[in-house]
XYZ file of C-alpha atoms in Angstrom:
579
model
C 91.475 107.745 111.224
C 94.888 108.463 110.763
C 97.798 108.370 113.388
C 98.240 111.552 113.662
C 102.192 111.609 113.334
C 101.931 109.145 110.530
C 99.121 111.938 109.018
C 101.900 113.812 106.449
C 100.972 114.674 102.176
C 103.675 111.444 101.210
C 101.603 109.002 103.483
C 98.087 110.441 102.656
C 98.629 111.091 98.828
C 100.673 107.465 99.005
C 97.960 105.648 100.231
C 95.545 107.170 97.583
C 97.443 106.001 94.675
C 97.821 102.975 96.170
C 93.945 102.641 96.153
C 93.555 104.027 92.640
C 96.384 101.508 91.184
C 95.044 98.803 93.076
C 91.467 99.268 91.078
C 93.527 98.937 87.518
C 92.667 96.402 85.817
C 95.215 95.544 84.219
C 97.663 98.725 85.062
C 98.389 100.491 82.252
C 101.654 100.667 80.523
C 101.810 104.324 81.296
C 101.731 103.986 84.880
C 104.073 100.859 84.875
C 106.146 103.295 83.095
C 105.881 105.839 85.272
C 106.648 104.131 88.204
C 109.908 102.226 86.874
C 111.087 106.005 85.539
C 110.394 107.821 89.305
C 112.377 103.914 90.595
C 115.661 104.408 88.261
C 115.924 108.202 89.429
C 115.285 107.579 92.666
C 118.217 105.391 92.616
C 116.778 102.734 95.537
C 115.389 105.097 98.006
C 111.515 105.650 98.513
C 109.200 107.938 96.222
C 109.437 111.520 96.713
C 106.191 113.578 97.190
C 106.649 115.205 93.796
C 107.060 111.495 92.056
C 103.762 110.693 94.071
C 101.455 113.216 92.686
C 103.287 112.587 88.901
C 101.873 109.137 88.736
C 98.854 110.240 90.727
C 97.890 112.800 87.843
C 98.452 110.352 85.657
C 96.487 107.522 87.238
C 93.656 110.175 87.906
C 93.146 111.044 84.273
C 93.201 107.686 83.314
C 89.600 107.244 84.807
C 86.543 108.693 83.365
C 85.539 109.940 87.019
C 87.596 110.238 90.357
C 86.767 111.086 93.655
C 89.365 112.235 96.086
C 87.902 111.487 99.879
C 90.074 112.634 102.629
C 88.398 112.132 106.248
C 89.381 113.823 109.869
C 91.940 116.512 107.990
C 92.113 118.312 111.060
C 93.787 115.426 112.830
C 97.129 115.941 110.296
C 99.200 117.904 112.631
C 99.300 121.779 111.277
C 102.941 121.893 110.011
C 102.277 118.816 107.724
C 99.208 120.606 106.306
C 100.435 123.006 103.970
C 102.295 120.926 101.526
C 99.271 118.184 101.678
C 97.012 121.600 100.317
C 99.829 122.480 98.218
C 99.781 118.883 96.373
C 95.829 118.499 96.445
C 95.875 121.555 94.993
C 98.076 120.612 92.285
C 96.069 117.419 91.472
C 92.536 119.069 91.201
C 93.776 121.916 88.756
C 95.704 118.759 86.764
C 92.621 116.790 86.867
C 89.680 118.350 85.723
C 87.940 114.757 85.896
C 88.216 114.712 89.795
C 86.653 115.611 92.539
C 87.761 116.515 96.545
C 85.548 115.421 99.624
C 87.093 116.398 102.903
C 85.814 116.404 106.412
C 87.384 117.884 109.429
C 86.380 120.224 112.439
C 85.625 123.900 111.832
C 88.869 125.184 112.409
C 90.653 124.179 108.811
C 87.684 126.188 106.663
C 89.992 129.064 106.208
C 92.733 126.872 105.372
C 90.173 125.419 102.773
C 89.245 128.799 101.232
C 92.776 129.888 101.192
C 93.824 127.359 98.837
C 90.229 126.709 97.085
C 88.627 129.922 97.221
C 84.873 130.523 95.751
C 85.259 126.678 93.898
C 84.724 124.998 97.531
C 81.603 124.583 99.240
C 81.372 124.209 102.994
C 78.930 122.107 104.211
C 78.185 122.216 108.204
C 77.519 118.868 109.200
C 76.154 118.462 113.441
C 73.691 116.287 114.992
C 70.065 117.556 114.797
C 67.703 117.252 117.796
C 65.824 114.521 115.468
C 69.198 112.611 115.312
C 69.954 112.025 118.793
C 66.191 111.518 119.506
C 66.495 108.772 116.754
C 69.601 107.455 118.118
C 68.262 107.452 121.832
C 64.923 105.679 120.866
C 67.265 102.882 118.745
C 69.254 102.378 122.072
C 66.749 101.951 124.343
C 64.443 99.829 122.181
C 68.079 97.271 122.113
C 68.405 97.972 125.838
C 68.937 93.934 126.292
C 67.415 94.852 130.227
C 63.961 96.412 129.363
C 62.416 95.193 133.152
C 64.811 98.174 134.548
C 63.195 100.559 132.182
C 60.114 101.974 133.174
C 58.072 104.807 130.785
C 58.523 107.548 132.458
C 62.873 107.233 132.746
C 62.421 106.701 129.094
C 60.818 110.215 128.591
C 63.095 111.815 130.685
C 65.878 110.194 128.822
C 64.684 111.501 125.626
C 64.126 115.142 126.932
C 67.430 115.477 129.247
C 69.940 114.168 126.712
C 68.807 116.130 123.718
C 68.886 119.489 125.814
C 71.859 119.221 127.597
C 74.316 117.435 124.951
C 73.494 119.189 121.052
C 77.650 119.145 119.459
C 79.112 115.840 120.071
C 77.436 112.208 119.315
C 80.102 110.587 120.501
C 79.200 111.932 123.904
C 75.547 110.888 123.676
C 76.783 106.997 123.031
C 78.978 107.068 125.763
C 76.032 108.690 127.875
C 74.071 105.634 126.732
C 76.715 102.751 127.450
C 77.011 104.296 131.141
C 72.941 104.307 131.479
C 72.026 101.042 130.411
C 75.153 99.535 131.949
C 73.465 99.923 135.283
C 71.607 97.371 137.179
C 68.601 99.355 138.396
C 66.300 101.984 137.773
C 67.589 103.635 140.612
C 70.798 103.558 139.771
C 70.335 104.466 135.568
C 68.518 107.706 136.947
C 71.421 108.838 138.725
C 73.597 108.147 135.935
C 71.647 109.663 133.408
C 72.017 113.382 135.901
C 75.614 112.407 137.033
C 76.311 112.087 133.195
C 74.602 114.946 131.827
C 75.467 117.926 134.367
C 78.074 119.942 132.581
C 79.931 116.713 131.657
C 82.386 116.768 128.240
C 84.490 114.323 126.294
C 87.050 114.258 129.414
C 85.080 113.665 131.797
C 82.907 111.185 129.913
C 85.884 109.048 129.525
C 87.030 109.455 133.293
C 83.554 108.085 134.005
C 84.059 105.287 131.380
C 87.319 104.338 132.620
C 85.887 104.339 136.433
C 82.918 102.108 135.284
C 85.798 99.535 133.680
C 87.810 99.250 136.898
C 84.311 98.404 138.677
C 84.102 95.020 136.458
C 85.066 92.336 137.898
C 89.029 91.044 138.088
C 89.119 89.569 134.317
C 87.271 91.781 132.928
C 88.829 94.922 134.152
C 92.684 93.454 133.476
C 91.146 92.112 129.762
C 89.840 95.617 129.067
C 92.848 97.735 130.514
C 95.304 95.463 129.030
C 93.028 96.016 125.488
C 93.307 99.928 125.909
C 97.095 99.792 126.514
C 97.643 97.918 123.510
C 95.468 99.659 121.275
C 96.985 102.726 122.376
C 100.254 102.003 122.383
C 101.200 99.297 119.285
C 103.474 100.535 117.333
C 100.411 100.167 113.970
C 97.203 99.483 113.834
C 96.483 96.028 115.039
C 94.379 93.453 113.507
C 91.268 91.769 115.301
C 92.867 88.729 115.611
C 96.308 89.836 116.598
C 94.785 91.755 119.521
C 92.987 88.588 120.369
C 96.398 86.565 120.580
C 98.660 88.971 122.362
C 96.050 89.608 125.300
C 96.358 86.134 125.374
C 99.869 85.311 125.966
C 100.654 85.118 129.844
C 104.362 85.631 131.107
C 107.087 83.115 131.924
C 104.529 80.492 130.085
C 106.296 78.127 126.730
C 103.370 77.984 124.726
C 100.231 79.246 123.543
C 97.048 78.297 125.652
C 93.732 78.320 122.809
C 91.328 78.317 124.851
C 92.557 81.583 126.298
C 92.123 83.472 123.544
C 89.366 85.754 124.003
C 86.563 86.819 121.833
C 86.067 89.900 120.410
C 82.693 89.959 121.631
C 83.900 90.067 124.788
C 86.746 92.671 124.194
C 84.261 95.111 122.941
C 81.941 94.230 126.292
C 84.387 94.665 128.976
C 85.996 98.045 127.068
C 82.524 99.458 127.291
C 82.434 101.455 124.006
C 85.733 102.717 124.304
C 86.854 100.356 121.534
C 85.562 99.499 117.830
C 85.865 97.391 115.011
C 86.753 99.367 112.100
C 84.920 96.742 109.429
C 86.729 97.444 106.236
C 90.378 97.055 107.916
C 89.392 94.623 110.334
C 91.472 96.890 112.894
C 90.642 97.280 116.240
C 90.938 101.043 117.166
C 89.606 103.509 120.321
C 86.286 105.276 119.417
C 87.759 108.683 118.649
C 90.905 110.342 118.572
C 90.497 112.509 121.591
C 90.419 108.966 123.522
C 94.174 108.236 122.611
C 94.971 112.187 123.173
C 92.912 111.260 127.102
C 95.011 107.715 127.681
C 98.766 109.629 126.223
C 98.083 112.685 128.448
C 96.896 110.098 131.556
C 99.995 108.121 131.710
C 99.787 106.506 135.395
C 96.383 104.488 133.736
C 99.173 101.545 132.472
C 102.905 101.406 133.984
C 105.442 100.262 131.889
C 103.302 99.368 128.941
C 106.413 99.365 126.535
C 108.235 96.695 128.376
C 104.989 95.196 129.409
C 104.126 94.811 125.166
C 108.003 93.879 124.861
C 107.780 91.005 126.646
C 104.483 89.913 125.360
C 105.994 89.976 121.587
C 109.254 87.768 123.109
C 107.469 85.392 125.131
C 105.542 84.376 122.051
C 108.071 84.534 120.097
C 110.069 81.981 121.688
C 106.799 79.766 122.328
C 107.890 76.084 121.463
C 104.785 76.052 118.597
C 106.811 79.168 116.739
C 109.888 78.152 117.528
C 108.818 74.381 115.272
C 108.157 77.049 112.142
C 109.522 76.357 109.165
C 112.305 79.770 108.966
C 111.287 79.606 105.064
C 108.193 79.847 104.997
C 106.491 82.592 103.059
C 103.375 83.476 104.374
C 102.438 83.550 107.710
C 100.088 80.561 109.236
C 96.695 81.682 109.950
C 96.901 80.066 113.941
C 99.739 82.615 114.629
C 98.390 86.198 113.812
C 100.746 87.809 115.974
C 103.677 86.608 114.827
C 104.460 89.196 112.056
C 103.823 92.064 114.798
C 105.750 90.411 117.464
C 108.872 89.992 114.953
C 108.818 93.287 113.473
C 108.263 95.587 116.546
C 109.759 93.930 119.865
C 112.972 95.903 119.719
C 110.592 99.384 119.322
C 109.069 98.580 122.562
C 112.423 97.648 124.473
C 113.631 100.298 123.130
C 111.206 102.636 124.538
C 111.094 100.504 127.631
C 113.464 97.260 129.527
C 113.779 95.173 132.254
C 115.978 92.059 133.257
C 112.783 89.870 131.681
C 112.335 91.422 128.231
C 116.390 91.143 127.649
C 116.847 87.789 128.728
C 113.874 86.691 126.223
C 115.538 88.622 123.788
C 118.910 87.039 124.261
C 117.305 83.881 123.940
C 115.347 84.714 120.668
C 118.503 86.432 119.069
C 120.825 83.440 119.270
C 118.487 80.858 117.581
C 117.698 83.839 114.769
C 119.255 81.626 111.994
C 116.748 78.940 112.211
C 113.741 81.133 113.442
C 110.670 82.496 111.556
C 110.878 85.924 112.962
C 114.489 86.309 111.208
C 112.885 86.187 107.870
C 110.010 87.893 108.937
C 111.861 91.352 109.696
C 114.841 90.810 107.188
C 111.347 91.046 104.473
C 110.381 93.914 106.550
C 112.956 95.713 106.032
C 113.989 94.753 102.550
C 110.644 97.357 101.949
C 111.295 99.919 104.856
C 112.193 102.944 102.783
C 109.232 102.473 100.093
C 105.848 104.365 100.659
C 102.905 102.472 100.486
C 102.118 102.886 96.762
C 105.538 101.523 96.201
C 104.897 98.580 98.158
C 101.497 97.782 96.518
C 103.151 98.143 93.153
C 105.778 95.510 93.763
C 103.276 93.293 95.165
C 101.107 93.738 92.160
C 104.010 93.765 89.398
C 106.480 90.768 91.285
C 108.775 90.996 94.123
C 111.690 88.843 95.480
C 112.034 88.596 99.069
C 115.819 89.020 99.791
C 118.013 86.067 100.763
C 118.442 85.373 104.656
C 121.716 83.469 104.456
C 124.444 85.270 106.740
C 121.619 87.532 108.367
C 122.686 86.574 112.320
C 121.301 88.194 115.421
C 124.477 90.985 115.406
C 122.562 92.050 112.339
C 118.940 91.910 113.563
C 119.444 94.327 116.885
C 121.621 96.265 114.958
C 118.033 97.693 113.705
C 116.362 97.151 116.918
C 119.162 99.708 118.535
C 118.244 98.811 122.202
C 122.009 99.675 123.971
C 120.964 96.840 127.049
C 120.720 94.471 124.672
C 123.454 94.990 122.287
C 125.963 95.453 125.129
C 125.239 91.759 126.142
C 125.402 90.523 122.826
C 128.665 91.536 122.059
C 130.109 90.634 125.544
C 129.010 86.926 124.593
C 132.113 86.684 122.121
C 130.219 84.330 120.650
C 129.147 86.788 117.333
C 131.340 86.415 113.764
C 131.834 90.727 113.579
C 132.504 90.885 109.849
C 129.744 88.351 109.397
C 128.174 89.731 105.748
C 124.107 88.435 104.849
C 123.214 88.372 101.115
C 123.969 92.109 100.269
C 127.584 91.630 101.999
C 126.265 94.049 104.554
C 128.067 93.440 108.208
C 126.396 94.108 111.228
C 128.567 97.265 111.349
C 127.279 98.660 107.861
C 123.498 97.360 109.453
C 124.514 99.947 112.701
C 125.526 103.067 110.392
C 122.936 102.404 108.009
C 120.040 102.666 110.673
C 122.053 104.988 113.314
C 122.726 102.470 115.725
C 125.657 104.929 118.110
C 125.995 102.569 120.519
C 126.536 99.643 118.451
C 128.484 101.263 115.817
C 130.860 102.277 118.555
C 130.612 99.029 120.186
C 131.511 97.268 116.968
C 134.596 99.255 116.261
C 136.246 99.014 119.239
C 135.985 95.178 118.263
C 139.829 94.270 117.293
C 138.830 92.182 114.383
C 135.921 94.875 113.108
C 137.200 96.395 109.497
C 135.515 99.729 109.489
C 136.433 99.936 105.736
C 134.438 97.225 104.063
C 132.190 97.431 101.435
C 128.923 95.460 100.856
C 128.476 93.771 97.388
C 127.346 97.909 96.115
C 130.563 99.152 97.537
C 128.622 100.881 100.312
C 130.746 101.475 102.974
C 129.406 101.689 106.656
C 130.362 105.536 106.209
C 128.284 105.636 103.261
C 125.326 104.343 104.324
C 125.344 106.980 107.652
C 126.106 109.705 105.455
C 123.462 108.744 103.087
C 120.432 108.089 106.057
C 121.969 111.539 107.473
C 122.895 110.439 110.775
C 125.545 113.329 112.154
C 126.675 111.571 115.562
C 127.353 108.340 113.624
C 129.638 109.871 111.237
C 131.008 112.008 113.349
C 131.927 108.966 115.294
C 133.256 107.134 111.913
C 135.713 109.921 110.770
C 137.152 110.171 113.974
C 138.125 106.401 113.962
C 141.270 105.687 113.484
C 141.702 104.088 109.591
C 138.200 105.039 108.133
C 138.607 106.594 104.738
C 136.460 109.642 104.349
C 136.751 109.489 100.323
C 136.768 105.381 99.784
C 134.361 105.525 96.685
C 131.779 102.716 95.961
C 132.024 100.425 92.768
C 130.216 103.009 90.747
C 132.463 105.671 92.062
C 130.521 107.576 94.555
C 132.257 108.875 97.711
C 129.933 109.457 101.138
C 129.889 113.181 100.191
C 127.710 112.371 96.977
C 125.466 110.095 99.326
C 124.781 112.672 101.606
C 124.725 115.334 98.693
C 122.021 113.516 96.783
C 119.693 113.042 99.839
C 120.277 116.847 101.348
C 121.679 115.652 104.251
C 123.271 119.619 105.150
C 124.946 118.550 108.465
C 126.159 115.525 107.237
C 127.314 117.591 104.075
C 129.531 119.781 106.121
C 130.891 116.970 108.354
C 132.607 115.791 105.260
C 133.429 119.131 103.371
C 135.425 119.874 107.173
C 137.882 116.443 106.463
C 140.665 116.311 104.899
C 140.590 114.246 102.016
C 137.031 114.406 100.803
C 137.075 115.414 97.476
C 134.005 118.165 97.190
C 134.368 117.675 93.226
C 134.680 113.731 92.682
C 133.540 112.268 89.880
C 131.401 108.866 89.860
C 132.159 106.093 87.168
C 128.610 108.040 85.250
C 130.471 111.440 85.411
C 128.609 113.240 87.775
C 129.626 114.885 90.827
C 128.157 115.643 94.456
C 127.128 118.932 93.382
C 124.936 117.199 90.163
C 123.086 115.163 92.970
C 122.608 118.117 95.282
C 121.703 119.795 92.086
C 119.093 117.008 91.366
C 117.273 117.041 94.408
C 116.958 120.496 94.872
C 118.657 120.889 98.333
C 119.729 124.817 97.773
C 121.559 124.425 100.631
C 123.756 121.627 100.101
C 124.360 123.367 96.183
C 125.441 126.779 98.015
C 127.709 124.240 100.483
C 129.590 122.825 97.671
C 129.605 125.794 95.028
C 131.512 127.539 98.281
C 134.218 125.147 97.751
C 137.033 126.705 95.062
C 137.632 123.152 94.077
C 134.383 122.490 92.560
C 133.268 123.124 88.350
C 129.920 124.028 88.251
C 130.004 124.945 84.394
C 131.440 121.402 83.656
C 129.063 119.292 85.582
C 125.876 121.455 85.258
C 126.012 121.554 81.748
C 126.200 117.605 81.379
C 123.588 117.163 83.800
C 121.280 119.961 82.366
C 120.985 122.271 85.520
C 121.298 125.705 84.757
C-alpha cells in the first residue's frame, strides 16, 4: 500500500526498476550504461520519468519473461494517474515480453479500457458467501475462549454475518475481533447485532477505537500512542523502530530495555487495527480508509507532531547515543530508531513546537559535530534528490558517503527550516556564518538551496554573512534557489543589497541557466525582470539558458527567453541540435 501522496508514475515506475535491477545478476553493461548516460545529462539532479521508463524498457527486454504487478491503483490520487497510464502504456507496447497485473476498486475500469482497450481483461474479484463462511468457521475454531461459545451463537454467527455484510472482508474481521473480544456470551451476542445492524467501515472503526479506550491504562496509551505514530511518521516505520520510540518516556536520559514492548502485544492492545506487513517488516494500519478515518478525526491525538518531535530528540540526546562513534557507518542493531529520529525531527517541529521540543533541539544542535545523527542526515541528504532506482544503483555499483568536516548545526536546521528554532540559534552568537562543510557550502547556500525564508533572511542580515560566495562548484546561494525554484527566496536575494544576479559558476553558468534547465517559469522571470542578467550567456561548454530550457522541454521557459531581443536562437540551437 502506497502513501497515497507519495503514489505518483516517478515513485511507482522507480520502485519497479529498482526491483527488476536488483534481480540482475550481474547487471548488464547495457543498463550500467544506461544509467551513467541518463546521470551525465541529468547533470546531478534525480532521474526524470522519461529516463525511468528508458532503462526500464531496457531492463524489461533483457528478461525472457516480466511481470508488471501494480496493487491498490485506485489509491494514486487521480491527477497523478494519467501520466502513470501514459508510461505503462509505453512499456507494454515496448515490451512485448511483459505482462501488467493491476488491482484497484471498480471505479478506474474505464480508465483501464481507455488506455488498454479490448487487450485488457477485467476480472471482478469480491468475497463469496463460501469465503466469509470459511473465514468465520477459521475464527471461531482459534477463538482462544471456546467456554463462552456455545452452538447455537456459533450458528447464528455464521448465518447473521454472511447476510448482512457480502462487499467488504475487512469489515467481517473487524466484526470478529469485536465478538470474540468479549467476555461473555451475553455480551458477544449483543455485539455480534450492535455490529451488524447497518454498520460500515466508519462506524466499524468508531466501535474499534471505543473498544481500545475500554482497555485498561497501558494498554489503551500503548495502542493510541501506536496509531498516532503509525499514522503520522513521516515513512513507513520498521517493527522494531515502532517498538523503540513507544518506548522512550519524556524528560528521561536514557533508554529503559525492559520497556520496550513486544509486538505481540502492540498488535493485541490495537485490536486489528494494525498489521505486520511480512515482506517489509513495516508496521502499517489494516487498510487505507483507517488512515483516511484517524486524518479526518483529528481530536483522537493532540499535538502528535510535537508529541513525535520530542520523542525523536529525547532519544537522540540519550547518554547511550550520545557515546556513538559520529563515524560510524552503519547503524547498531540496539538503536533502530536512531536513523528515523535523525532524519525527521525537524519535519515534526516543523509541523508542530513547544518550549520542550526546542530546548532538546538546542541541545542536540550544538554537540552536532561529534554526534551520530550529524552524519546520519548529512548521508541522507547527500541522496535526497535521487529516486529510488537511483539509490539502489549506487548502492549496488559503489557509493561514497560525503565528508562531514565543517557540517555544524547552522547547516543542519538550515534543512530542518523550523523559524523557533533557527531564531535561537542565531541569537546564540555562538555560530561561524560563513562556516563551509566539504562541498564549501555555507549555511546560507544550505538555506537557499532547500528554501529556508526565514533563515536565509536571518543569515543576511548577519554583518559578517557574504551573500556572494560560491561553494567548491561555484554555486552561489542565488543559484542554488533559482535552481530548486524557490520564488520568495530569490526574490528575497535580488533585493539584497550586493547580490549579483549574473555571478556565473566555474563552468560559466549564471542562476538564469539554473532555473532555465529545471523549468523553474517564475523563477525564470524573476531574473529576466533584473537588470544585469544576461538572458543569452554563454557557459564555459557554449551553451546558453535557452539550450537548457530547450533540453528539458519547458515550452514555457523557451517562449520566456526567445521573447527576449537579446537572445540567438539560430546560433545556439543549431550547436545543441534543437530545431
Amino acid at each position: 500500500m502506497w502513501p497515497s501522496l507519495a503514489f505518483t508514475a516517478t515513485t511507482a515506475l522507480g520502485a519497479l526498476l529498482k526491483q527488476v535491477v536488483a534481480g540482475m545478476e550481474p547487471i548488464s553493461s547495457e543498463i550500467k550504461s544506461a544509467f551513467e548516460s541518463a546521470k551525465k545529462q541529468v547533470d546531478g539532479r534525480t532521474l526524470r520519468l522519461p529516463e525511468i521508463c528508458t532503462i526500464l524498457v531496457k531492463s524489461l527486454s533483457c528478461l525472457r519473461r516480466g511481470f508488471i504487478c501494480i496493487g491498490a491503483l485506485d489509491e494514486c490520487p487521480q491527477k497523478n494517474r494519467p501520466e502513470l497510464w501514459d508510461s505503462l502504456q509505453h512499456i507494454i507496447q515496448e515490451c512485448p515480453n511483459t505482462r501488467l497485473f493491476i488491482t484497484g476498486r471498480p471505479h478506474i475500469q474505464d480508465e483501464v479500457r481507455r488506455y488498454f482497450g479490448l487487450a485488457a481483461t477485467m476480472i471482478p474479484i469480491k468475497p463469496r458467501t463460501e469465503d466469509i463462511e470459511r473465514y468465520l468457521e477459521m475464527r471461531l475454531n482459534r477463538d482462544p475462549d471456546a467456554d463462552i461459545m456455545d452452538e447455537s451463537f456459533r450458528v447464528d454467527i455464521l448465518r447473521v454475518i454472511p447476510e448482512t455484510i457480502s462487499e467488504i472482508f475487512l469489515l467481517v474481521s473487524l466484526i470478529m475481533d469485536a465478538i470474540l473480544d468479549q467476555t461473555t456470551i451475553h455480551k458477544r451476542r449483543q455485539m455480534l447485532y450492535k455490529m451488524t445492524n447497518g454498520l460500515g467501515l466508519q462506524d466499524a472503526y468508531s466501535a474499534t477505537l471505543h473498544r481500545i479506550n475500554e482497555q485498561k491504562g497501558s494498554r489503551r496509551n500503548l495502542a493510541m500512542e501506536a496509531l498516532m505514530w503509525i499514522s503520522h511518521s513521516e515513512r513507513p516505520l520498521k517493527a522494531e523502530e515502532l517498538r523503540h520510540a513507544l518506548a522512550v518516556e519524556a524528560g528521561t536520559t536514557d533508554l529503559e530495555v525492559d520497556d520496550v514492548p513486544s509486538i505481540r502485544t502492540l498488535l493485541g492492545c490495537t485490536l486489528g487495527l494494525v498489521t505486520v506487513d511480512q515482506q517489509s517488516s513495516t508496521v502499517r494500519l489494516i487498510h487505507f480508509t483507517l488512515q483516511e478515518y484517524l486524518g479526518a478525526h483529528t481530536n483522537l491525538f493532540i499535538t502528535p507532531h510535537s508529541m513525535m518531535a520530542e520523542i525523536c530528540l529525547t532519544y537522540l540526546n540519550f547518554r547511550s547515543i550520545c557515546k556513538l562513534s559520529p563515524t560510524l557507518r552503519t547503524i547498531p542493531p540496539t538503536t533502530p530508531f536512531l536513523h528515523y529520529a535523525s532524519c525527521y525531527w525537524g519535519l515534526h517541529a516543523r509541523k508542530e513546537m513547544n518550549d520542550r521540543v526546542k530546548s532538546l533541539a538546542l541541545q542536540l544542535l550544538q554537540r552536532n559535530a561529534d554526534h551520530i545523527s550529524a552524519d546520519i542526515l548529512l548521508r541522507e541528504k547527500s541522496l535526497d534528490f535521487l529516486s529510488l532506482v537511483e539509490r539502489s544503483l549506487l548502492e549496488l555499483l559503489g557509493h561514497e558517503y560525503p565528508d562531514r568536516g565543517g557540517y555544524t548545526g547552522l547547516h543542519c536546521i538550515a534543512y530542518m527550516r523550523v523559524p523557533e528554532i533557527e531564531i535561537a540559534m542565531v541569537d546564540m552568537e555562538i555560530w561561524d556564518m560563513n562556516r563551509r562543510d566539504s562541498k564549501g557550502a555555507t549555511p546560507l547556500m544550505w538555506a537557499a538551496k532547500y528554501g529556508n525564508y526565514t533563515l536565509t533572511k536571518l543569515l543576511l542580515e548577519q554583518v559578517d554573512v557574504n551573500p556572494n560566495l560560491s561553494d567548491w562548484n561555484g554555486l552561489t546561494p542565488l543559484a542554488h534557489a533559482s535552481k530548486g525554484g524557490f520564488k520568495d527566496v530569490v526574490e528575497l536575494l535580488l533585493n539584497w543589497v550586493g547580490v549579483n544576479p549574473s555571478l556565473s559558476c566555474r563552468d560559466g553558468r549564471t542562476p538564469l541557466s539554473w532555473a532555465a534547465e529545471y523549468g523553474q517559469e517564475e523563477v525564470v522571470k524573476l531574473l529576466l525582470d533584473r537588470d544585469g542578467a544576461n538572458p543569452d550567456s554563454l557557459a564555459k561548454n557554449g551553451r546558453t539558458p535557452l539550450s537548457y530550457a530547450a533540453q528539458g522541454g519547458n515550452e514555457v521557459v523557451v517562449k520566456l527567453l526567445l521573447d527576449r531581443e537579446s537572445v540567438n536562437p539560430v546560433r545556439r540551437m543549431r550547436m545543441d541540435g534543437h530545431h
